[in-house]
Coordinates of C-alpha atoms in Angstrom, one line a residue:
Chain A
M1 CA 0.0 0.0 0.0
T2 CA 1.6 3.2 -1.1
E3 CA 0.6 6.6 0.3
L4 CA 1.0 9.9 -1.7
V5 CA 3.0 12.2 0.5
F6 CA 4.1 14.9 -1.9
K7 CA 2.6 16.2 -5.1
Y8 CA 2.4 19.2 -7.4
P9 CA 0.0 21.7 -5.9
E10 CA -3.5 21.8 -7.4
A11 CA -3.5 25.6 -7.0
L12 CA -0.5 26.0 -9.3
T13 CA -0.7 26.0 -13.1
Q14 CA 1.8 24.0 -15.2
A15 CA 3.2 27.2 -16.7
N16 CA 6.9 27.9 -16.4
T17 CA 7.4 31.1 -14.5
H18 CA 9.2 34.1 -15.9
Y19 CA 11.1 34.7 -12.6
C20 CA 14.9 34.9 -12.7
P21 CA 17.0 31.9 -11.6
G22 CA 17.4 31.9 -7.9
C23 CA 14.6 34.3 -7.1
T24 CA 12.3 33.2 -4.2
H25 CA 9.0 34.2 -5.9
G26 CA 8.7 30.7 -7.2
T27 CA 9.0 29.2 -3.7
I28 CA 6.5 31.7 -2.3
H29 CA 4.0 30.9 -5.1
R30 CA 4.4 27.2 -4.1
L31 CA 3.8 27.9 -0.4
V32 CA 0.7 29.9 -1.2
A33 CA -0.6 27.2 -3.5
E34 CA 0.0 24.5 -0.9
V35 CA -1.8 26.5 1.7
I36 CA -4.8 27.0 -0.6
D37 CA -4.8 23.3 -1.4
E38 CA -4.6 22.3 2.3
L39 CA -7.4 24.6 3.3
G40 CA -9.5 23.3 0.4
I41 CA -10.4 26.8 -0.9
R42 CA -9.0 26.8 -4.5
D43 CA -12.4 27.0 -6.1
R44 CA -13.5 30.1 -4.2
T45 CA -10.2 31.9 -4.2
V46 CA -9.5 35.1 -6.2
G47 CA -6.0 36.4 -6.3
I48 CA -5.1 40.0 -7.0
S49 CA -1.8 40.5 -8.8
P50 CA 0.3 43.7 -8.4
V51 CA 2.5 45.7 -10.7
G52 CA 6.0 44.4 -10.3
C53 CA 7.7 41.1 -10.8
A54 CA 4.5 39.2 -9.8
V55 CA 2.3 41.1 -12.3
L56 CA 1.9 37.8 -14.2
A57 CA 1.0 35.8 -11.1
Y58 CA -2.4 35.1 -12.7
N59 CA -0.5 32.8 -15.1
Y60 CA 0.8 30.7 -12.3
F61 CA -2.1 30.2 -9.9
E62 CA -4.9 27.9 -10.8
T63 CA -7.5 30.3 -9.4
D64 CA -9.5 33.2 -10.8
F65 CA -7.5 36.4 -10.7
Q66 CA -7.7 40.2 -11.0
Q67 CA -4.8 42.3 -12.1
A68 CA -4.5 45.6 -10.2
S69 CA -2.8 48.9 -11.0
H70 CA 0.4 49.8 -9.2
G71 CA -0.1 49.7 -5.4
R72 CA -3.9 49.4 -5.5
A73 CA -4.2 45.6 -5.0
P74 CA -5.6 46.1 -1.4
A75 CA -8.3 48.4 -2.8
V76 CA -9.2 46.0 -5.6
A77 CA -9.3 43.2 -3.0
T78 CA -11.6 45.3 -0.8
G79 CA -14.0 45.7 -3.7
A80 CA -14.0 42.0 -4.5
K81 CA -14.3 40.9 -0.9
R82 CA -17.1 43.4 -0.1
A83 CA -18.9 42.4 -3.2
R84 CA -18.5 38.7 -2.5
P85 CA -17.7 37.9 1.1
D86 CA -17.8 34.2 0.4
L87 CA -14.7 34.5 -1.8
I88 CA -11.2 34.1 -0.4
V89 CA -9.3 37.1 -1.7
F90 CA -5.6 37.5 -1.5
T91 CA -3.1 40.1 -2.8
Y92 CA 0.4 39.3 -3.8
Q93 CA 2.5 42.4 -3.7
G94 CA 6.2 43.5 -3.8
D95 CA 7.8 46.2 -1.7
G96 CA 7.7 48.9 -4.3
D97 CA 4.0 48.2 -5.0
L98 CA 2.9 47.9 -1.3
A99 CA 5.3 50.0 0.6
S100 CA 5.8 52.9 -1.8
I101 CA 3.0 53.8 -4.2
G102 CA 0.5 51.6 -2.4
M103 CA 1.1 52.7 1.2
G104 CA -2.2 54.4 1.5
E105 CA -4.2 51.5 0.2
I106 CA -2.5 48.9 2.5
I107 CA -2.8 51.0 5.7
H108 CA -6.5 51.7 5.1
A109 CA -7.4 48.2 4.1
A110 CA -5.7 47.0 7.3
N111 CA -7.4 49.7 9.3
R112 CA -10.8 48.9 8.0
G113 CA -10.1 45.3 8.9
E114 CA -10.8 44.0 5.4
K115 CA -11.1 40.2 5.6
I116 CA -8.4 39.7 3.0
T117 CA -4.9 38.2 3.0
V118 CA -1.8 40.1 1.9
V119 CA 1.3 38.3 0.8
F120 CA 4.0 40.9 0.9
V121 CA 7.3 40.0 -0.7
N122 CA 10.1 42.3 0.5
N123 CA 13.3 42.0 -1.4
A124 CA 14.5 45.5 -0.7
I125 CA 14.5 46.6 -4.3
Y126 CA 12.4 47.3 -7.4
G127 CA 12.9 44.1 -9.4
M128 CA 10.9 44.3 -12.6
T129 CA 11.9 47.9 -13.5
G130 CA 15.6 47.1 -13.2
G131 CA 16.8 47.4 -9.6
Q132 CA 15.9 50.9 -8.4
M133 CA 15.8 51.9 -4.7
A134 CA 12.7 50.9 -2.8
P135 CA 11.3 52.2 0.5
T136 CA 12.7 48.9 2.0
T137 CA 16.2 49.2 0.5
M138 CA 18.8 48.8 3.2
P139 CA 21.0 51.8 4.3
N140 CA 24.0 52.1 2.0
Q141 CA 22.6 49.4 -0.3
K142 CA 23.5 50.2 -3.9
T143 CA 20.7 50.3 -6.5
T144 CA 20.4 51.9 -9.9
T145 CA 18.9 55.0 -8.4
S146 CA 21.2 55.0 -5.3
P147 CA 24.5 54.2 -7.1
D148 CA 26.5 55.3 -4.0
G149 CA 24.3 53.4 -1.6
R150 CA 21.0 54.5 0.1
D151 CA 21.7 57.7 1.9
V152 CA 19.4 57.7 4.9
A153 CA 19.9 61.5 5.3
L154 CA 18.2 62.0 1.9
A155 CA 16.0 58.9 1.5
G156 CA 15.2 58.0 5.1
Y157 CA 15.4 54.6 6.7
P158 CA 13.8 51.4 5.3
I159 CA 10.2 51.1 6.2
R160 CA 9.3 48.2 8.5
V161 CA 5.8 47.4 7.1
A162 CA 4.9 44.6 9.5
E163 CA 5.7 46.8 12.5
L164 CA 3.9 49.7 11.0
I165 CA 0.7 47.8 10.3
S166 CA 0.8 46.2 13.7
T167 CA 0.4 49.6 15.4
L168 CA -3.1 49.8 14.1
K169 CA -5.8 49.2 16.7
T170 CA -8.0 47.1 14.4
P171 CA -7.6 43.4 15.0
A172 CA -5.3 41.7 12.5
F173 CA -2.8 39.0 12.0
V174 CA 0.6 40.5 11.0
A175 CA 3.8 38.5 10.7
R176 CA 7.2 38.5 9.0
G177 CA 9.0 35.4 7.7
S178 CA 12.0 34.9 5.5
M179 CA 12.9 32.8 2.5
H180 CA 16.6 32.6 3.1
S181 CA 16.8 29.0 4.4
P182 CA 14.8 25.8 4.2
L183 CA 13.9 26.1 7.9
Q184 CA 12.6 29.7 7.4
V185 CA 10.7 28.6 4.3
V186 CA 8.8 26.0 6.4
R187 CA 8.1 28.6 9.1
S188 CA 6.9 31.1 6.4
K189 CA 4.4 28.5 5.2
E190 CA 3.0 28.2 8.7
L191 CA 2.6 32.0 8.8
L192 CA 0.8 31.9 5.4
R193 CA -1.4 29.1 6.6
R194 CA -2.4 31.0 9.7
A195 CA -3.0 34.2 7.6
F196 CA -5.3 32.4 5.1
N197 CA -7.1 30.5 7.9
Y198 CA -8.0 33.8 9.7
Q199 CA -9.7 34.8 6.4
V200 CA -11.5 31.4 6.0
Q201 CA -12.8 31.9 9.6
G202 CA -13.9 35.4 8.7
T203 CA -11.8 36.7 11.6
C204 CA -9.6 39.6 10.4
F205 CA -7.2 41.2 8.0
S206 CA -4.0 39.3 7.6
L207 CA -0.6 40.2 6.2
V208 CA 2.6 38.1 6.0
E209 CA 5.8 39.9 5.0
L210 CA 8.4 37.6 3.5
L211 CA 12.0 38.6 3.2
S212 CA 13.1 37.6 -0.2
T213 CA 16.0 37.7 -2.6
C214 CA 16.7 39.5 -5.9
P215 CA 19.9 37.8 -7.2
T216 CA 19.7 39.6 -10.5
N217 CA 19.4 43.2 -9.2
W218 CA 21.5 42.6 -6.2
G219 CA 24.3 41.2 -8.4
L220 CA 24.7 38.1 -6.2
P221 CA 24.4 34.4 -6.9
P222 CA 21.4 32.8 -5.3
D223 CA 23.2 31.2 -2.3
K224 CA 25.0 34.5 -1.5
A225 CA 21.7 36.4 -1.9
C226 CA 20.2 34.1 0.8
R227 CA 23.1 34.8 3.0
W228 CA 22.7 38.6 2.3
V229 CA 19.1 38.3 3.6
E230 CA 20.2 36.6 6.7
T231 CA 23.2 38.9 7.4
N232 CA 21.7 42.3 6.4
M233 CA 18.0 42.1 6.3
V234 CA 17.0 39.9 9.2
P235 CA 18.7 42.0 11.8
Y236 CA 16.8 45.1 10.6
Y237 CA 13.6 43.3 9.8
P238 CA 13.1 40.9 12.7
L239 CA 11.1 37.7 12.0
G240 CA 8.1 36.8 14.0
I241 CA 4.5 37.5 14.7
F242 CA 3.7 41.1 15.4
K243 CA 0.0 41.0 16.0
T244 CA -2.8 38.5 16.3
P245 CA -6.5 39.0 16.6
E246 CA -6.3 37.2 19.9
G247 CA -4.1 40.0 21.2
D248 CA -1.1 37.7 21.9
D249 CA 2.2 39.2 22.7
R250 CA 4.7 39.7 20.0
A251 CA 6.4 36.3 19.2
P252 CA 9.8 36.6 17.8
M253 CA 10.8 33.7 15.5
P254 CA 13.9 31.7 16.3
R255 CA 16.7 32.2 13.9
Chain B
M1 CA -44.8 55.3 -7.9
A2 CA -45.8 58.8 -6.9
K3 CA -43.7 61.8 -7.8
K4 CA -41.3 62.8 -5.1
L5 CA -39.4 66.1 -4.6
M6 CA -35.7 65.1 -4.6
K7 CA -32.3 66.7 -4.8
G8 CA -30.5 65.6 -8.0
C9 CA -27.7 63.8 -6.0
E10 CA -30.3 61.8 -4.0
A11 CA -32.3 60.9 -7.1
I12 CA -29.1 59.6 -8.7
G13 CA -28.4 57.5 -5.6
E14 CA -31.9 56.1 -5.4
A15 CA -31.7 55.4 -9.2
A16 CA -28.6 53.2 -8.6
I17 CA -30.5 51.2 -6.0
K18 CA -33.5 50.9 -8.4
A19 CA -31.0 49.5 -11.0
G20 CA -30.1 46.7 -8.6
C21 CA -26.8 48.2 -7.5
K22 CA -25.9 47.1 -4.0
L23 CA -22.3 48.5 -3.8
F24 CA -21.0 52.0 -3.6
F25 CA -17.4 53.0 -3.0
G26 CA -16.6 56.7 -2.8
Y27 CA -14.9 59.7 -1.3
P28 CA -16.3 63.0 -0.2
I29 CA -16.1 66.0 -2.6
T30 CA -18.4 68.9 -3.1
P31 CA -20.8 69.3 -4.9
Q32 CA -21.8 65.6 -4.9
N33 CA -21.6 64.7 -1.2
E34 CA -25.3 64.0 -1.1
I35 CA -24.8 60.9 -3.3
P36 CA -22.5 59.0 -0.8
E37 CA -24.4 60.4 2.1
Y38 CA -27.7 59.2 0.7
L39 CA -26.3 55.8 -0.2
S40 CA -24.6 55.4 3.2
H41 CA -28.0 55.0 4.8
R42 CA -30.0 53.6 1.9
L43 CA -27.7 50.7 0.8
P44 CA -27.7 48.9 4.2
Q45 CA -31.5 49.1 4.1
V46 CA -31.5 47.0 0.9
G47 CA -28.8 44.6 2.0
G48 CA -26.1 46.6 0.2
M49 CA -22.7 47.8 1.1
F50 CA -21.4 51.4 1.4
V51 CA -17.7 51.9 1.8
Q52 CA -16.0 55.3 2.3
A53 CA -12.6 54.9 0.7
E54 CA -9.5 56.7 1.8
S55 CA -9.2 58.5 -1.5
E56 CA -10.7 58.7 -5.0
V57 CA -7.7 56.6 -6.2
S58 CA -8.7 53.9 -3.8
A59 CA -12.5 54.2 -4.4
S60 CA -12.0 53.8 -8.2
N61 CA -9.9 50.6 -7.6
M62 CA -12.5 49.3 -5.2
I63 CA -15.1 49.5 -7.9
Y64 CA -12.7 47.7 -10.2
G65 CA -12.4 44.8 -7.7
A66 CA -16.2 44.7 -7.1
A67 CA -17.0 44.9 -10.8
G68 CA -14.5 42.1 -11.4
T69 CA -16.8 39.8 -9.5
G70 CA -19.7 40.7 -11.8
E71 CA -21.7 42.7 -9.3
R72 CA -23.2 46.0 -10.2
V73 CA -21.2 48.8 -8.6
F74 CA -21.3 52.6 -8.5
T75 CA -19.2 55.5 -7.6
S76 CA -19.5 59.3 -7.8
S77 CA -17.2 62.2 -7.6
S78 CA -16.6 65.7 -8.9
S79 CA -14.0 67.1 -11.3
P80 CA -10.7 66.9 -9.2
G81 CA -11.8 63.5 -7.9
I82 CA -12.5 62.2 -11.4
S83 CA -8.9 63.3 -12.3
L84 CA -7.7 61.0 -9.5
M85 CA -9.9 58.2 -10.7
S86 CA -8.8 58.5 -14.3
E87 CA -6.0 55.9 -14.0
A88 CA -8.5 53.4 -12.7
I89 CA -11.0 54.3 -15.4
S90 CA -8.4 53.5 -18.0
Y91 CA -7.9 50.1 -16.3
L92 CA -11.6 49.5 -16.1
A93 CA -12.0 50.2 -19.8
G94 CA -8.9 48.1 -20.6
S95 CA -10.1 45.2 -18.4
Q96 CA -13.7 45.6 -19.8
L97 CA -15.4 46.1 -16.5
P98 CA -18.9 47.4 -16.2
V99 CA -19.2 50.3 -13.7
V100 CA -21.2 53.5 -13.4
I101 CA -19.5 56.7 -12.4
A102 CA -21.2 60.0 -11.8
N103 CA -19.2 63.2 -12.3
I104 CA -21.1 66.1 -10.8
M105 CA -18.8 68.7 -12.4
R106 CA -17.5 71.8 -10.7
A107 CA -15.5 74.7 -12.2
G108 CA -11.8 74.1 -12.8
P109 CA -8.9 73.8 -13.5
G110 CA -7.0 72.6 -10.4
L111 CA -9.0 72.9 -7.2
G112 CA -11.1 75.5 -9.1
G113 CA -14.3 76.1 -7.2
I114 CA -17.4 74.3 -6.1
L115 CA -19.9 76.0 -8.4
P116 CA -21.2 74.3 -11.5
G117 CA -19.1 73.8 -14.6
Q118 CA -18.9 71.8 -17.8
A119 CA -15.2 71.9 -18.3
D120 CA -14.7 68.2 -17.9
Y121 CA -16.1 67.5 -21.4
F122 CA -12.8 66.7 -22.9
Q123 CA -11.8 64.5 -19.9
A124 CA -15.1 62.6 -20.0
T125 CA -15.4 62.1 -23.8
K126 CA -11.9 62.0 -25.1
G127 CA -10.2 59.9 -22.5
G128 CA -9.0 61.4 -19.2
G129 CA -6.8 58.4 -18.5
H130 CA -4.1 56.9 -20.7
G131 CA -4.6 54.8 -23.8
D132 CA -7.2 54.3 -26.5
Y133 CA -10.5 54.0 -24.6
H134 CA -13.8 55.7 -24.2
C135 CA -16.4 55.8 -21.5
L136 CA -20.0 56.0 -22.7
V137 CA -21.1 59.4 -21.4
L138 CA -24.6 60.4 -20.6
A139 CA -25.6 64.1 -19.9
P140 CA -29.0 64.7 -18.1
W141 CA -30.7 68.1 -18.2
S142 CA -33.2 67.4 -15.3
V143 CA -33.3 65.5 -12.1
Q144 CA -35.9 63.1 -13.7
E145 CA -33.6 62.5 -16.7
A146 CA -30.6 62.0 -14.3
A147 CA -32.6 59.3 -12.5
D148 CA -33.6 57.6 -15.8
L149 CA -30.1 57.7 -17.3
V150 CA -28.5 56.2 -14.2
Q151 CA -30.8 53.2 -14.6
D152 CA -30.0 52.9 -18.3
A153 CA -26.3 53.4 -17.4
F154 CA -26.1 50.2 -15.4
E155 CA -27.6 48.2 -18.3
L156 CA -25.3 49.9 -20.9
A157 CA -22.3 49.2 -18.7
D158 CA -23.2 45.5 -18.3
Y159 CA -24.1 45.1 -22.0
Y160 CA -20.8 46.7 -23.3
R161 CA -18.6 45.7 -20.3
N162 CA -17.5 49.3 -20.2
P163 CA -17.5 52.2 -17.8
V164 CA -20.5 54.5 -18.2
M165 CA -20.2 58.1 -17.0
I166 CA -23.1 60.3 -15.9
L167 CA -21.8 63.8 -16.6
G168 CA -23.9 66.4 -14.8
D169 CA -23.0 69.9 -13.8
G170 CA -23.2 70.9 -10.2
L171 CA -26.7 72.3 -10.8
I172 CA -28.0 68.8 -11.7
G173 CA -26.7 67.5 -8.4
Q174 CA -27.9 70.3 -6.2
M175 CA -31.3 71.3 -7.5
M176 CA -34.5 69.8 -6.3
E177 CA -37.2 68.7 -8.8
P178 CA -40.1 66.2 -8.8
V179 CA -38.9 62.8 -9.8
E180 CA -40.7 59.5 -10.4
F181 CA -39.4 56.0 -10.4
S182 CA -41.4 53.7 -12.6
D183 CA -42.5 50.4 -11.0
D184 CA -42.5 48.6 -14.4
R185 CA -39.5 50.0 -16.1
V186 CA -38.5 47.9 -19.1
P187 CA -34.8 47.1 -19.4
I188 CA -33.2 48.7 -22.4
K189 CA -30.6 45.9 -22.8
E190 CA -30.6 42.1 -22.5
I191 CA -27.6 41.2 -20.3
G192 CA -26.0 37.8 -20.8
P193 CA -24.4 35.7 -18.1
K194 CA -21.2 37.2 -16.7
D195 CA -19.0 34.2 -17.3
W196 CA -15.9 36.5 -17.5
A197 CA -16.2 37.4 -13.8
A198 CA -13.7 36.3 -11.1
T199 CA -16.0 34.4 -8.8
G200 CA -13.8 31.4 -8.0
W201 CA -12.9 28.8 -10.6
K202 CA -14.9 25.6 -10.3
R203 CA -13.5 24.0 -13.4
D204 CA -17.1 23.6 -14.5
G205 CA -16.7 24.5 -18.1
R206 CA -16.0 28.2 -18.1
P207 CA -12.4 29.3 -18.6
R208 CA -10.4 30.5 -15.7
A209 CA -11.4 34.2 -15.2
I210 CA -8.5 36.7 -15.4
V211 CA -9.6 40.3 -15.1
N212 CA -6.7 42.0 -16.8
S213 CA -5.5 44.8 -19.1
L214 CA -1.9 43.6 -19.6
Y215 CA -0.9 42.2 -23.0
L216 CA 2.8 42.2 -23.4
D217 CA 2.8 40.9 -26.9
A218 CA 2.2 43.6 -29.5
D219 CA -0.1 41.5 -31.8
T220 CA -2.2 40.4 -28.8
L221 CA -2.5 43.9 -27.5
E222 CA -3.5 45.3 -30.9
T223 CA -6.2 42.6 -31.2
H224 CA -7.4 43.7 -27.8
N225 CA -7.4 47.3 -29.0
K226 CA -9.3 46.4 -32.1
N227 CA -11.9 44.5 -30.0
L228 CA -12.4 47.7 -27.9
M229 CA -12.7 49.8 -31.0
A230 CA -15.4 47.4 -32.4
K231 CA -17.3 47.9 -29.2
Y232 CA -17.1 51.7 -29.5
D233 CA -18.3 51.3 -33.1
E234 CA -21.3 49.4 -31.9
M235 CA -22.0 52.2 -29.4
K236 CA -21.8 54.7 -32.2
A237 CA -24.2 52.7 -34.3
N238 CA -26.8 52.0 -31.6
E239 CA -26.5 54.3 -28.6
V240 CA -26.4 57.8 -29.9
R241 CA -29.1 59.9 -28.1
F242 CA -30.1 63.5 -28.6
Y243 CA -33.0 65.8 -28.1
E244 CA -34.0 68.2 -30.9
D245 CA -36.6 70.9 -31.3
L246 CA -36.2 72.3 -34.8
P247 CA -38.7 74.8 -36.4
G248 CA -39.1 73.2 -39.8
E249 CA -36.7 72.5 -42.6
E250 CA -35.2 76.0 -42.8
F251 CA -34.5 78.3 -39.9
D252 CA -32.0 81.0 -38.9
L253 CA -30.2 79.7 -35.9
L254 CA -29.3 76.3 -34.5
V255 CA -28.4 76.4 -30.8
V256 CA -26.4 73.5 -29.4
S257 CA -25.9 72.8 -25.7
Y258 CA -26.1 70.0 -23.2
G259 CA -27.1 69.5 -19.6
T260 CA -28.7 72.3 -17.6
V261 CA -27.4 74.9 -20.0
A262 CA -29.6 73.4 -22.7
R263 CA -32.6 73.9 -20.5
V264 CA -31.7 77.6 -20.1
C265 CA -31.2 77.9 -23.8
S266 CA -34.6 76.2 -24.4
T267 CA -36.3 78.8 -22.2
A268 CA -34.5 81.6 -24.1
M269 CA -35.4 80.1 -27.4
E270 CA -39.1 79.8 -26.5
N271 CA -39.1 83.5 -25.6
L272 CA -37.5 84.5 -28.8
R273 CA -39.8 82.2 -30.9
A274 CA -42.7 84.0 -29.4
Q275 CA -41.3 87.1 -30.9
G276 CA -41.2 85.4 -34.3
L277 CA -37.6 84.4 -34.5
K278 CA -36.8 81.1 -36.1
I279 CA -34.4 79.2 -33.8
G280 CA -33.8 75.5 -33.3
L281 CA -32.2 73.5 -30.5
I282 CA -30.3 70.3 -30.5
R283 CA -29.1 68.8 -27.2
P284 CA -26.7 65.8 -27.2
I285 CA -27.6 63.3 -24.5
T286 CA -24.8 60.9 -25.3
L287 CA -21.7 63.0 -25.3
Y288 CA -19.8 59.8 -26.3
P289 CA -20.9 58.5 -28.7
F290 CA -21.5 62.1 -30.0
P291 CA -24.5 62.8 -32.3
Y292 CA -22.3 64.1 -35.2
E293 CA -24.8 63.2 -37.8
A294 CA -27.8 64.8 -36.1
V295 CA -25.9 68.0 -35.5
S296 CA -24.6 68.0 -39.1
K297 CA -28.2 67.5 -40.5
A298 CA -29.7 70.2 -38.2
A299 CA -26.9 72.6 -39.0
K300 CA -27.6 72.2 -42.8
K301 CA -31.1 73.6 -42.2
A302 CA -29.9 76.6 -40.2
K303 CA -28.0 79.8 -41.3
A304 CA -25.7 79.7 -38.3
V305 CA -24.8 77.7 -35.3
L306 CA -24.4 78.9 -31.7
V307 CA -22.9 76.7 -29.0
F308 CA -23.4 77.4 -25.3
E309 CA -21.3 75.8 -22.6
L310 CA -20.1 76.3 -19.0
S311 CA -16.5 76.0 -20.3
A312 CA -14.1 77.8 -22.6
G313 CA -15.3 75.8 -25.5
Q314 CA -15.0 72.0 -25.4
M315 CA -18.0 70.4 -27.0
L316 CA -17.5 73.2 -29.5
E317 CA -14.7 71.1 -31.1
D318 CA -17.2 68.3 -31.7
I319 CA -19.7 70.7 -33.2
K320 CA -16.9 71.9 -35.6
L321 CA -16.3 68.3 -36.6
A322 CA -20.0 67.8 -37.2
V323 CA -20.5 71.0 -39.2
L324 CA -17.2 70.8 -41.1
G325 CA -17.2 74.4 -42.1
A326 CA -20.7 74.2 -43.7
K327 CA -22.1 77.0 -41.5
P328 CA -20.6 79.7 -39.4
I329 CA -20.3 78.6 -35.7
H330 CA -20.5 81.0 -32.8
F331 CA -19.7 80.3 -29.2
Y332 CA -20.8 81.7 -25.8
G333 CA -19.3 80.2 -22.7
R334 CA -19.2 81.1 -19.0
T335 CA -16.6 79.8 -16.6
G336 CA -15.7 80.2 -13.0
G337 CA -18.9 78.7 -11.8
H338 CA -21.1 81.3 -13.4
L339 CA -24.4 80.1 -14.9
I340 CA -25.9 81.4 -18.1
T341 CA -29.2 83.1 -17.6
P342 CA -32.1 82.9 -20.1
E343 CA -31.7 86.7 -20.7
E344 CA -28.0 86.3 -21.4
A345 CA -28.6 83.4 -23.7
A346 CA -31.4 85.3 -25.6
K347 CA -29.1 88.3 -26.0
E348 CA -26.4 86.1 -27.5
M349 CA -28.9 84.4 -29.9
K350 CA -30.1 87.8 -31.0
K351 CA -26.6 89.0 -31.5
V352 CA -25.9 86.2 -34.0
L353 CA -29.3 86.6 -35.7
Q354 CA -28.5 90.3 -36.2
G355 CA -25.1 89.4 -37.8
Q356 CA -23.0 90.6 -34.9
G357 CA -20.2 88.8 -33.2
G358 CA -17.5 86.8 -34.8
A359 CA -17.8 83.2 -35.8
Q360 CA -15.4 80.6 -34.6

């Protein structure tokens, strides 16, 4: 008697992704798809794709999709969820999309307590447009628009989105995971599972920030990019759960 | 149903409910605040949902998300707010989503003022946002017509899968008039199943729904553009609406105006007709598609054309395209929020009839 213990997720299409070699988007797509499968919600899930590297996410998830304009995915998700509360609506957004042009939309969607799930991929750079400085770019990090490194005197410090959202009074689930090691990938999946589950239960807004790599625009091979996340990003962007609807204390994640 | 005295904005809100719309997303801006205020208490009464967004940018993307599920959805704003919505309106048209948007125009540009204006004609009819697209634009001249057109607008939006804009000046929104909602209104369009909507993919025969305006391949995008153009051609063939009151086959002056200005002009025209002057009026109701042929035909019967607008001359350009130099065209416009009085309109009409004033 054989038992199936591992398979290609139902919620992923068979399409090859356009993501660069070594990029963690593919792994995050897989985690989201596995969670959708495990919760049995594929046939009532609607994804909202952003503008950025994940703009074509609708080609990779085996669910209905809406494509949003730059930064507005939380507003589009609000419209879809308010129109059809029975749907499971998630946005999949990068740091330029969510933390720069879309800062207004994400804060207010969270503050209204929209019953949506936000997958926030933070790789500290604009990927699709060619490696420009993002609000999440690390101090002194070189990008095509900060060629001498991010000058915090001129551009300010990187925005910690999970912390920012977790200051809101409205109940929510807000957490940050990372994709830099197999262990952290497994932990990130658990955060995503909790986030989607809160929506399935109709409990609250949920957001999971995932620290990710951009080997192409960072100019690093994939393994070194993962080390760069661990060495440079994790100390500034601590991993853990920042807010739960149950009002639990902040739970840092073990490194 | 009995006639009821209603403010234009409230009648517009009630008309949306009568059209089966249960969703409104909007942001406050004068002079249309009575639409969101009215719907914020009326929609919950009918099991609907009112959401005050954090901005017009967000509201216009909320209606995108709601329309993407196939539900009827409405928003309203006024000139500067419509500018903020213009990006989303381009996406709505590009993604072929049916929504109804009311623009209760104020005087511009910039922050302008809160008094009535008609200076968003270009924005409404020629684009506003980026790319080759059009909204279907309906311009009421009374509160009753506003209520009727809003109900038509939801059906036209669904039928064409395209944004439909109600373009009223501030006066339409703020004045009170008797209005009646028919209990047995006959739909103007037959709406098919919305099998394109993102409602969760059941793998039950319909293709996976992707609400989208991104086409990276040039051939695919051009095909999409051609499909949109074909839709606009269908609107041009079937949806042109106008009102005309022409005194026979030959007359001296054709007046062209829309919205409340046309009502003022109509009063002025009646007064001058009583004095024996031969004046006709044509009022476009669809500003897009524009009644070029009707204006052209009417102008052929007149010696001259006089256009009135609460702008520096925007619809005027479409009148020039319709008349194509066949007759002299005169223009009288007020801006800043000033209205045109019947006396003022009559004076301008007489001026043209007496051969004074330069043609455009």
